Amino acid sequence: RIDTKNSSLNHNSIYAITEGSHGNLWLGTEGYGLNSWSYKTQEISDVPGSESIHMVHAIIEQNDSTLWIATEHTSAPFR
């Protein structure tokens, strides 16, 4: 079990998971930003600059590595 107590996961409620193009999974949580899971290191890390993103409902990665984040209230690109 992975949770906020034993990892860098920002919130225990994960609402969106998308496979990234660089060997990772993007994790969108209920609050406190995005996380990334690395297949290589098997670790979760914070995504710097995403702290103000809350209630992530969907994540789409474009070819240029831009993430489109859909939240409860809006959708916007994130780089």
Short mmCIF file of C-alpha atoms in Angstrom, two decimals:
data_model
loop_
_atom_site.label_atom_id
_atom_site.label_comp_id
_atom_site.label_asym_id
_atom_site.label_seq_id
_atom_site.Cartn_x
_atom_site.Cartn_y
_atom_site.Cartn_z
CA ARG A 1 0.00 0.00 0.00
CA ILE A 2 1.31 3.43 -0.94
CA ASP A 3 0.00 6.45 0.93
CA THR A 4 1.04 9.88 2.21
CA LYS A 5 2.73 8.37 5.27
CA ASN A 6 5.22 6.18 3.40
CA SER A 7 5.80 8.15 0.17
CA SER A 8 5.81 11.63 -1.37
CA LEU A 9 2.19 11.23 -2.47
CA ASN A 10 0.43 14.58 -1.95
CA HIS A 11 -3.00 13.16 -1.10
CA ASN A 12 -4.40 9.66 -0.55
CA SER A 13 -7.27 10.18 -3.02
CA ILE A 14 -6.01 9.73 -6.59
CA TYR A 15 -8.59 10.89 -9.16
CA ALA A 16 -6.61 10.60 -12.41
CA ILE A 17 -3.78 8.38 -13.70
CA THR A 18 -2.13 8.79 -17.10
CA GLU A 19 0.91 7.04 -18.53
CA GLY A 20 3.60 9.53 -19.49
CA SER A 21 5.99 9.36 -22.42
CA HIS A 22 9.15 9.26 -20.27
CA GLY A 23 8.63 6.05 -18.26
CA ASN A 24 6.31 7.45 -15.65
CA LEU A 25 2.72 7.69 -14.52
CA TRP A 26 1.14 11.08 -13.84
CA LEU A 27 -1.04 11.01 -10.71
CA GLY A 28 -3.72 13.64 -10.14
CA THR A 29 -4.97 13.86 -6.60
CA GLU A 30 -7.87 15.43 -4.77
CA GLY A 31 -5.64 18.22 -3.53
CA TYR A 32 -2.13 19.60 -3.26
CA GLY A 33 -0.82 19.19 -6.80
CA LEU A 34 0.43 16.45 -9.09
CA ASN A 35 2.70 13.49 -8.49
CA SER A 36 4.77 11.36 -10.81
CA TRP A 37 5.49 7.64 -10.38
CA SER A 38 8.77 6.45 -11.94
CA TYR A 39 8.86 2.92 -13.33
CA LYS A 40 12.66 3.00 -13.10
CA THR A 41 13.03 4.03 -9.45
CA GLN A 42 9.62 2.76 -8.26
CA GLU A 43 9.18 6.04 -6.37
CA ILE A 44 6.60 8.81 -6.25
CA SER A 45 7.75 12.43 -6.47
CA ASP A 46 6.11 15.84 -6.31
CA VAL A 47 5.78 17.83 -9.52
CA PRO A 48 7.27 21.27 -8.74
CA GLY A 49 4.94 24.19 -9.42
CA SER A 50 1.75 22.13 -9.25
CA GLU A 51 0.86 22.87 -5.62
CA SER A 52 -2.06 25.13 -6.54
CA ILE A 53 -3.77 22.46 -8.69
CA HIS A 54 -6.63 20.79 -6.83
CA MET A 55 -9.29 18.18 -7.65
CA VAL A 56 -7.62 16.75 -10.77
CA HIS A 57 -10.18 14.81 -12.82
CA ALA A 58 -8.13 14.12 -15.98
CA ILE A 59 -4.57 14.41 -17.31
CA ILE A 60 -3.56 14.32 -20.97
CA GLU A 61 0.05 14.53 -22.14
CA GLN A 62 0.68 16.15 -25.54
CA ASN A 63 3.54 15.16 -27.86
CA ASP A 64 5.65 18.11 -26.64
CA SER A 65 5.29 16.92 -22.99
CA THR A 66 2.74 19.61 -22.14
CA LEU A 67 0.25 18.26 -19.62
CA TRP A 68 -3.37 19.30 -19.93
CA ILE A 69 -4.98 19.18 -16.51
CA ALA A 70 -8.76 19.10 -16.06
CA THR A 71 -9.86 20.03 -12.56
CA GLU A 72 -13.22 20.46 -10.91
CA HIS A 73 -13.43 24.04 -12.20
CA THR A 74 -11.19 24.44 -15.27
CA SER A 75 -8.72 22.91 -17.68
CA ALA A 76 -5.32 24.36 -18.50
CA PRO A 77 -1.88 23.43 -19.83
CA PHE A 78 0.90 22.71 -17.35
CA ARG A 79 4.60 22.58 -18.27
#
